[in-house]
Coordinates of N, CA and C in Angstrom, one line a residue:
X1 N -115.0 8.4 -11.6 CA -114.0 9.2 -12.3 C -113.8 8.6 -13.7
X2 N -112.9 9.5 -14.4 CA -113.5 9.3 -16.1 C -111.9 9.8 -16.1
X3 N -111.2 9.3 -16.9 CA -109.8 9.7 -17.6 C -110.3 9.4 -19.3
X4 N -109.6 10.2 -19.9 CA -109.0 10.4 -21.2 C -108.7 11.1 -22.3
X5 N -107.7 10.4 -22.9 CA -106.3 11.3 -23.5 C -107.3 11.6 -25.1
X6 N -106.6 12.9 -25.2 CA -107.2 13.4 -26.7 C -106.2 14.0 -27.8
X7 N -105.8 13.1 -28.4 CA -104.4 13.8 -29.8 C -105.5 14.8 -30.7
X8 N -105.3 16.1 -30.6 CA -105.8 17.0 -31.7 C -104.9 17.6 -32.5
X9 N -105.0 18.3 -33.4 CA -104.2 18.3 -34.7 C -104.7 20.1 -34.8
X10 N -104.3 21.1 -34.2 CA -104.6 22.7 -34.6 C -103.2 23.4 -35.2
X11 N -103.8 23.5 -36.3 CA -102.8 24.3 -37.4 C -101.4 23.8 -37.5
X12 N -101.5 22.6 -38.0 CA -100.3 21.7 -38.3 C -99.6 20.8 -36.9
X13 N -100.1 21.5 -35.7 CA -99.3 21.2 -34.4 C -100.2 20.0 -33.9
X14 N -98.9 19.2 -33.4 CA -99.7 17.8 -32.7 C -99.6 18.2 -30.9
X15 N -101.0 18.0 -30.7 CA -101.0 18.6 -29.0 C -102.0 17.1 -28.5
X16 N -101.4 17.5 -27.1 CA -101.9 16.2 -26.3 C -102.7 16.9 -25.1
X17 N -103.7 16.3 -24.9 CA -104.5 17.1 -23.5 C -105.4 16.3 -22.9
X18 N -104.8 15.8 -21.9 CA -105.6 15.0 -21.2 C -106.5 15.3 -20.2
X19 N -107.8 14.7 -19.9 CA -109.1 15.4 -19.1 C -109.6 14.2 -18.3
X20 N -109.9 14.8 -17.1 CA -110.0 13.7 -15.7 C -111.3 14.8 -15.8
X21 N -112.5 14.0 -15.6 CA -114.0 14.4 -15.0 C -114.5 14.0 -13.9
X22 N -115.1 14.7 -12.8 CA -115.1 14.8 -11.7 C -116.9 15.4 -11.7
X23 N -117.7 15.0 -10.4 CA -118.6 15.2 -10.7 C -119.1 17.0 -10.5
X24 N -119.4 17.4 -11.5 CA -119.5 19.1 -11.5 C -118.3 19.6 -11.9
X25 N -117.1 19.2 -11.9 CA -115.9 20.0 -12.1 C -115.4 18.9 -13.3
X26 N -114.7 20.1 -14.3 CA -114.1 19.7 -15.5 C -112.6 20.0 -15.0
X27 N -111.4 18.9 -15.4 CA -110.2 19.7 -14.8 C -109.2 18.5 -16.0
X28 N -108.7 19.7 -17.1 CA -107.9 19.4 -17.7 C -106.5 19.8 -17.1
X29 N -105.2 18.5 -17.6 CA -104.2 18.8 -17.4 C -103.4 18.8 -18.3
X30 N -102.0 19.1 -18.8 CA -101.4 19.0 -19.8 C -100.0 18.4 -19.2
X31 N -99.7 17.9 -19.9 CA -97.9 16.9 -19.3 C -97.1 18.1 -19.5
X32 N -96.6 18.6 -18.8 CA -95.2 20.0 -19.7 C -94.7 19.4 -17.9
X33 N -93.5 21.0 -17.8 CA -92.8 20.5 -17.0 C -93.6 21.3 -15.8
X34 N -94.2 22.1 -15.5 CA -95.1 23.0 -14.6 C -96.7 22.2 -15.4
X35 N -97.2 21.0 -14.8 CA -98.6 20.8 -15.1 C -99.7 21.9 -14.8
X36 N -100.6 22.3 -15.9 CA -101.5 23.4 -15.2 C -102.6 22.8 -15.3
X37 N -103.7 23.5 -14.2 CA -104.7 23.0 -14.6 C -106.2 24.0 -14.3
X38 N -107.2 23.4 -15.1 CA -108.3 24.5 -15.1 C -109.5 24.0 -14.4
X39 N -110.5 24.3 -13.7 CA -111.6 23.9 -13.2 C -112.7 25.0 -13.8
X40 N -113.4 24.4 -13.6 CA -114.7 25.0 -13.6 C -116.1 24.4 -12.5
X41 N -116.9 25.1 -12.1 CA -117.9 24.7 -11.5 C -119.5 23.8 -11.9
X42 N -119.3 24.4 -13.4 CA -120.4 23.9 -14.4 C -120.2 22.1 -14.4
X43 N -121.5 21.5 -14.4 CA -120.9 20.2 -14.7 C -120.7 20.0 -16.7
X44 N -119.7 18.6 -16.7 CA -119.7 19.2 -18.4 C -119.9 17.7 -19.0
X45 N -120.8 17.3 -20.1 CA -120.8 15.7 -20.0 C -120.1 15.6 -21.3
X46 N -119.4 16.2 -22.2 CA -119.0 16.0 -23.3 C -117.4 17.3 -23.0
X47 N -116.2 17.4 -24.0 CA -115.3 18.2 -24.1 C -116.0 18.4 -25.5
X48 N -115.6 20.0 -25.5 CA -115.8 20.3 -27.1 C -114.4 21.2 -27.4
X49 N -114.3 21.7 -29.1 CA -113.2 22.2 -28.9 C -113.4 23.2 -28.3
X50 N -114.0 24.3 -28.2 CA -114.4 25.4 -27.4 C -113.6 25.3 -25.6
X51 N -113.7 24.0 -25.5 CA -113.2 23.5 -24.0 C -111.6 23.5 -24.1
X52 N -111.2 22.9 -25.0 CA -109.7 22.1 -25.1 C -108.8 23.5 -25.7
X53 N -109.7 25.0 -26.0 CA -109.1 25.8 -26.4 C -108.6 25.9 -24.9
X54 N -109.1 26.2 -23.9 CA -108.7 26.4 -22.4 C -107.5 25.9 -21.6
X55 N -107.6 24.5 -22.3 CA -106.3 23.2 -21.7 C -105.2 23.9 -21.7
X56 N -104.1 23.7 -21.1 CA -102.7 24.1 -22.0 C -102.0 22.9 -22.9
X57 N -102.0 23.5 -23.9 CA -101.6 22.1 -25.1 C -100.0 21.7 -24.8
X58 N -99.5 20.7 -25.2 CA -98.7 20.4 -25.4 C -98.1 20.5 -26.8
X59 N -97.0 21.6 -27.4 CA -97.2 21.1 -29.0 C -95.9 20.5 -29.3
X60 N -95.7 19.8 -30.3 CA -94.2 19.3 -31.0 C -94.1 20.0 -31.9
X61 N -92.8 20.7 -32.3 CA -92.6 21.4 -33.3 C -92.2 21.2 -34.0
X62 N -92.6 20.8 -35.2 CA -91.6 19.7 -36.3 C -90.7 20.7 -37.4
X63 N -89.6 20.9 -37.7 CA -88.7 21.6 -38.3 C -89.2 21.3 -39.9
X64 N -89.2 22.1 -40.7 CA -89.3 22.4 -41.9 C -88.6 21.6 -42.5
X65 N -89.2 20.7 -43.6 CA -88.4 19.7 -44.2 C -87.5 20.3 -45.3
X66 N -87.4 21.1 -45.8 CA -87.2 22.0 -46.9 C -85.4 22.3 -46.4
X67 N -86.3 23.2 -45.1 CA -84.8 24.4 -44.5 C -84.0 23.2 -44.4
X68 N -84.1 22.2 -43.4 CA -83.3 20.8 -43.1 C -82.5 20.5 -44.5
X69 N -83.3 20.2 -45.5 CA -82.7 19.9 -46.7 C -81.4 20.8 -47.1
X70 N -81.8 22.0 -47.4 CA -80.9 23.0 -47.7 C -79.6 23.2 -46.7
X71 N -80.1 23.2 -45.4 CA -79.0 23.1 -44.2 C -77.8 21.8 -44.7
X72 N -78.4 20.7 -44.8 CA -77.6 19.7 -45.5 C -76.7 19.5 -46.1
X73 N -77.9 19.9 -47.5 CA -76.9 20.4 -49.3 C -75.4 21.4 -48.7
X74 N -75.4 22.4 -48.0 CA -74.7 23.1 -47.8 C -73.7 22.2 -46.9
X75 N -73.8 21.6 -45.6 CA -72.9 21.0 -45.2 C -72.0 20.0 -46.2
X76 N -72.6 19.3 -46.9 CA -72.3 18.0 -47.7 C -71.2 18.9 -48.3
X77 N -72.0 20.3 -49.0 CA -70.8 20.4 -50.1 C -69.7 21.3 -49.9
X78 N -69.4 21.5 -48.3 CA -68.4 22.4 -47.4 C -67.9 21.2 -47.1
X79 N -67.5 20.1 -47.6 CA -66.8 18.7 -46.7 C -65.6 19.0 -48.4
X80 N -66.1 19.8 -49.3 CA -65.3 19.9 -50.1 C -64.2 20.8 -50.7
X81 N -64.2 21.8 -49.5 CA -63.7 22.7 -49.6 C -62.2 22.5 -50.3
X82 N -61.3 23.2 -51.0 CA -60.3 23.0 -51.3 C -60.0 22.3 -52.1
X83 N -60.6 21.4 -52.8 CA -60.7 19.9 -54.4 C -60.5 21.2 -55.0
X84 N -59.7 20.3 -55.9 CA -59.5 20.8 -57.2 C -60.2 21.1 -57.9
X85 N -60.6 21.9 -59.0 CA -61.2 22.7 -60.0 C -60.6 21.7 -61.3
X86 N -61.4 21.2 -62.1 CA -61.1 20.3 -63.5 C -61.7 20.9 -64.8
X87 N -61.7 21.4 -65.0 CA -62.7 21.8 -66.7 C -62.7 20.6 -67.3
X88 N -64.6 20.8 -67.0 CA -65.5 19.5 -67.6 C -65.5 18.4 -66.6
X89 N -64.7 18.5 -65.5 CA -64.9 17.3 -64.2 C -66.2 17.0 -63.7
X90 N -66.6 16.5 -63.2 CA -67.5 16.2 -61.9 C -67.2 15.4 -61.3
X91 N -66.3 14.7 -60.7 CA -66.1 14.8 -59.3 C -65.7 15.2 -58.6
X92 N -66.2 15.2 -57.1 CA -66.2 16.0 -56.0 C -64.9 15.5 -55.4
X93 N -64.5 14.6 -55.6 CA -63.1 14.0 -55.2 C -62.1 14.4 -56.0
X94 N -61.6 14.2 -57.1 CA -61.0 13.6 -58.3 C -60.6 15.3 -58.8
X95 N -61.7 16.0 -59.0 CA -61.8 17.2 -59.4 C -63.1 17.6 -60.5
X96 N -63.4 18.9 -60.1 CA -65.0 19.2 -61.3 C -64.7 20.7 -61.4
X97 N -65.7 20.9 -62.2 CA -65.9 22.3 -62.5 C -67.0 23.2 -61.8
X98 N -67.2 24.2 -62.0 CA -68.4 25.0 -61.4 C -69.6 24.3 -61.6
X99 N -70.3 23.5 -62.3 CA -72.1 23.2 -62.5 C -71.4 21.7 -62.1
X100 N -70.6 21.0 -62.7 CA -70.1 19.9 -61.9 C -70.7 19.3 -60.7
X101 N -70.0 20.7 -60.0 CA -69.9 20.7 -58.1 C -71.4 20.9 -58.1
X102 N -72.2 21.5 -58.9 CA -73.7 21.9 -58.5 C -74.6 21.0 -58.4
X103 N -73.9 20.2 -60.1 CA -74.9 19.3 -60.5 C -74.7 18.1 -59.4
X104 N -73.7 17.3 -58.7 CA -73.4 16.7 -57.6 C -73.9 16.7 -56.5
X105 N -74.4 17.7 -56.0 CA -74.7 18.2 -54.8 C -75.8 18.0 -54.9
X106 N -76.4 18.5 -56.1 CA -77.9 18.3 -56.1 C -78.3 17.1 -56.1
X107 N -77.7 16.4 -57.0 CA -77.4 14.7 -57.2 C -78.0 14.5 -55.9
X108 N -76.8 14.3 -54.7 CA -76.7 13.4 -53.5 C -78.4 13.7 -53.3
X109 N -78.8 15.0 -53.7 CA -80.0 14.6 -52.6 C -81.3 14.5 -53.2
X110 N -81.1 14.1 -54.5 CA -82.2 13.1 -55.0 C -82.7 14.8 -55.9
X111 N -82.1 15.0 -56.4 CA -82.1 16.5 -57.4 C -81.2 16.0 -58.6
X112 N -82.3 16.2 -59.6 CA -81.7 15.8 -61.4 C -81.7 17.3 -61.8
X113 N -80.2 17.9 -62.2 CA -80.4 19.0 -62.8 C -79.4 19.0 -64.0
X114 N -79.4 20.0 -65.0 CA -79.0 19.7 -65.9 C -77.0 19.8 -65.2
X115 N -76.5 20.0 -66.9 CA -74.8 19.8 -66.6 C -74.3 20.8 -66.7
X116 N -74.6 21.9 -67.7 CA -73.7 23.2 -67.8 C -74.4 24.4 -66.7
X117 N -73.5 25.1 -66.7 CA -74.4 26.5 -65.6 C -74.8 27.0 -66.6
X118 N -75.1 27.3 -68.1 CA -75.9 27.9 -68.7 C -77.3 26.9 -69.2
X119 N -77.4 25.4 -69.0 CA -78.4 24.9 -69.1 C -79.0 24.7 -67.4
X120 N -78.4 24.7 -66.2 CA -79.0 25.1 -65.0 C -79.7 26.2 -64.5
X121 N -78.8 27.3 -64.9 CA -79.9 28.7 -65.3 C -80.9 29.0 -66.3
X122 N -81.0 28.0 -67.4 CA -82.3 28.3 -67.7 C -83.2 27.5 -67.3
X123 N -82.8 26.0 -67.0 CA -84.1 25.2 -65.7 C -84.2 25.6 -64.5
X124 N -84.1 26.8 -64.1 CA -83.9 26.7 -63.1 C -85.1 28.5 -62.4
X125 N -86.1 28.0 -61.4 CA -86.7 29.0 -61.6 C -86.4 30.3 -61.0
X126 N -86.2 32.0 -61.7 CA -85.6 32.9 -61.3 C -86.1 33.7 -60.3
X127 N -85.8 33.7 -58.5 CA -85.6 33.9 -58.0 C -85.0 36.0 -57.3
X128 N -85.6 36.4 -56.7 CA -84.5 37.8 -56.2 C -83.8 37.3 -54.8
X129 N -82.8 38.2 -54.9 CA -81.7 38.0 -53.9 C -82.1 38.6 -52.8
X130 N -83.2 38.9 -52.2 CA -84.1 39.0 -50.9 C -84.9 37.6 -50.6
X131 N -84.7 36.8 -51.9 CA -85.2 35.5 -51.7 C -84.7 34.1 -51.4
X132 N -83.0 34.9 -51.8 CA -82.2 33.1 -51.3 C -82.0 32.6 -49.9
X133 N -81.9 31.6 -50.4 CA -81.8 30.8 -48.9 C -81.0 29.6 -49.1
X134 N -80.2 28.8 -48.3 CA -79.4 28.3 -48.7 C -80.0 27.3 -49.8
X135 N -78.8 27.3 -50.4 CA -79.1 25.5 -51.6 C -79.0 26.6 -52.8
X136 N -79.8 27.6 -53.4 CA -80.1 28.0 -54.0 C -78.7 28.3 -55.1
X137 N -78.7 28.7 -56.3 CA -77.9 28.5 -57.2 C -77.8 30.0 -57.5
X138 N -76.7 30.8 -57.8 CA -76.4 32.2 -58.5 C -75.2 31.8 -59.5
X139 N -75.7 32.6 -60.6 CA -75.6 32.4 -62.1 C -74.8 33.6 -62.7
X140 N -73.5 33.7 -63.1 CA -72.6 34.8 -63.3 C -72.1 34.7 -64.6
X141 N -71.6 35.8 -65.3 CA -71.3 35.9 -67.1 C -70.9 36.9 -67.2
X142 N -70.8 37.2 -68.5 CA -70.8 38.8 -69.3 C -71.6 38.2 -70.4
X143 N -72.3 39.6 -70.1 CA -73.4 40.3 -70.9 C -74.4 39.7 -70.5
X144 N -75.1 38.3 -71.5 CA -76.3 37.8 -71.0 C -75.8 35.8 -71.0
X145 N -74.4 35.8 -70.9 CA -74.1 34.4 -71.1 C -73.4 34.1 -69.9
X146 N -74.2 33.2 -69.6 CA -73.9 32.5 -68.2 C -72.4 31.5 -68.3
X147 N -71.5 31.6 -67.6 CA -70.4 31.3 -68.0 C -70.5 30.3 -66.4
X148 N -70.4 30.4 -65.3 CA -70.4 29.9 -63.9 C -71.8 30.3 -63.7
X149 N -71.6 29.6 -62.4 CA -72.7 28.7 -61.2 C -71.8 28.9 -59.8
X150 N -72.5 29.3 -58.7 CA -72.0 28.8 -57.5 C -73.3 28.4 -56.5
X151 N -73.2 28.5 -55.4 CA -74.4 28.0 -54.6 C -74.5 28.6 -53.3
X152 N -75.4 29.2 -53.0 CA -75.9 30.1 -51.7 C -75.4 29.2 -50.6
X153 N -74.8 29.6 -49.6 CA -75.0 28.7 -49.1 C -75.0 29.7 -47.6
X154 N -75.7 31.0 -47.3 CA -76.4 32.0 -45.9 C -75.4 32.7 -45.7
X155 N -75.6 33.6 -45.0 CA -74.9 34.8 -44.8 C -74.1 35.4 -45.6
X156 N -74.7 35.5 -46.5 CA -74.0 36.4 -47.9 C -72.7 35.6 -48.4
X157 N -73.1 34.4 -48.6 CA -71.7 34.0 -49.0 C -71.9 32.6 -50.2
X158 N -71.2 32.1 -51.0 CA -71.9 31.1 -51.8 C -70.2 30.1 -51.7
X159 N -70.6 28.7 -52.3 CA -69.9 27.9 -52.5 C -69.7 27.6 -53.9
X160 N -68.2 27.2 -54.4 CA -68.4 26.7 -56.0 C -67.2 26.4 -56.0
X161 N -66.6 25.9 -57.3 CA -65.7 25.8 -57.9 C -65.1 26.6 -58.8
X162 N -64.0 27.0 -58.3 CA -63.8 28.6 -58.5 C -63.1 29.0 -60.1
X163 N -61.7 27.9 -59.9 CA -60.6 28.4 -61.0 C -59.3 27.0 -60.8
X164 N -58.6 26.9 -61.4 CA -57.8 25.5 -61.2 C -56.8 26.5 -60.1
X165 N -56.4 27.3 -59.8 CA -56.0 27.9 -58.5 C -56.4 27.9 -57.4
X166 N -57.7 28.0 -57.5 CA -58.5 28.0 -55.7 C -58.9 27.1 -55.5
X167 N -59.7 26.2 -56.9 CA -60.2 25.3 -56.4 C -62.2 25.5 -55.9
X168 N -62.3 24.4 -54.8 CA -63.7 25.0 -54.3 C -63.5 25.8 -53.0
X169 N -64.4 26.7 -53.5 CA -64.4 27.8 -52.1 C -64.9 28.3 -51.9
X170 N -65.2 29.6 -50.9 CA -66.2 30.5 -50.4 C -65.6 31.7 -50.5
X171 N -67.4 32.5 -51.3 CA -66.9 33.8 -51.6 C -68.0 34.8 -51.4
X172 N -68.1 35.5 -51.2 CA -69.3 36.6 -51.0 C -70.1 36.1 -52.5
X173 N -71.9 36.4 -52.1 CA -72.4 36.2 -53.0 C -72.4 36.8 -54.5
X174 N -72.2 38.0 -53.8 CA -71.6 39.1 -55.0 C -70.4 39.5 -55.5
X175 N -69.0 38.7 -55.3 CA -68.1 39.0 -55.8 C -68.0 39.5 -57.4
X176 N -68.8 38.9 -57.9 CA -69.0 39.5 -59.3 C -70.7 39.6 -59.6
X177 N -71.2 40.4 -60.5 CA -72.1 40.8 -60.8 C -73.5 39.7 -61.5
X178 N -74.0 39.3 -60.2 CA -75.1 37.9 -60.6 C -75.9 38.1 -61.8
X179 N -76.0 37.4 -62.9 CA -76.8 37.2 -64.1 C -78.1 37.1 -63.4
X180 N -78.2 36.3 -62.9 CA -79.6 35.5 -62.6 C -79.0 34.5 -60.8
X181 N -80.3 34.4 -60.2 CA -80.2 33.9 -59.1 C -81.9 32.5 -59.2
X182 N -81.2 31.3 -58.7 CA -82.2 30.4 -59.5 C -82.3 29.5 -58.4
X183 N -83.8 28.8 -58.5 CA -83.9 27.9 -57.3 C -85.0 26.3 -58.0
X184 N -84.1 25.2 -57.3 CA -84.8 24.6 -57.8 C -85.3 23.4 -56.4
X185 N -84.9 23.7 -55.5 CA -85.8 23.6 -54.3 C -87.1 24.1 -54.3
X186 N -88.1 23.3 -54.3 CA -89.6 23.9 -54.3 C -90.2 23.9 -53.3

């Protein structure tokens, strides 16, 4: 008898499949919680992939490093709900302003962006609003001058620093009329 283990790598997924050979019979098994397993009658002196298509794999599903990131960004900067609003601040403690709070956030997670929401909206690459996903930055004005920044943060809602009255908070992504919608998560 013949045991052994084979790590294969199909379409990003790490799968395990281990094969016990027997004389004339092939009989892979897979670790899950219902082990299955397959025989055949043919003798087989080699596994090919054509074979290991048969096995039942075992796969790990590794989460998207990206989405995790953005999930993050958003939590971090919901721990701030309610700070004060400063014209020209950036701190998240102390008190900041709208690109302030942006440019901070981005900070923590190893993101250099510029300081004003009208030099963030122009680094910043333009995006449609069928396209945001959290993290992402929406850019608001009159006419064609970007005056505020807030930040997507899912289900139709963004975070920012609003006004020295509210402070930071949440507000539909569209409470006023988006200039530009910008992403600098790649």
């Amino acid at each position: 008898m013949f045991h052994r283990l084979k790590k294969m790598i199909f379409g990003g997924c790490f799968c395990l499949t281990a094969f016990a050979f027997y004389t004339g019979t092939v009989q892979a098994e897979a670790a899950v919680q219902d082990p299955t397993s397959i025989e055949t009658t043919e003798a087989a002196e080699e596994v090919t992939a054509e074979a290991t298509t048969e096995a039942v794999k075992v796969t790990v599903k590794v989460e998207d490093k990206k989405t995790s990131l953005r999930k993050n960004m958003v939590s971090y900067a919901k721990k701030f709900l309610g700070n004060r609003y400063v014209y020209g601040g950036t701190s998240l403690t102390k008190g900041t302003d709208c690109s302030g709070f942006t440019m901070r956030i981005y900070q923590k997670f190893g993101y250099k962006i510029p300081r004003t929401s009208r030099t963030q909206a122009s680094a910043s690459k333009r995006i449609s609003s069928k396209e945001m996903k959290q993290g992402d930055l929406i850019f608001y004005g009159s006419g064609k001058r970007v005056s505020h920044v807030a930040m997507y943060i899912g289900n139709g809602k963004v975070i920012h620093a609003s006004n020295r009255k509210d402070g930071i908070k949440i507000s539909k992504w569209n409470y006023r009329t988006p200039l530009k919608i910008g992403r600098f998560i790649k």
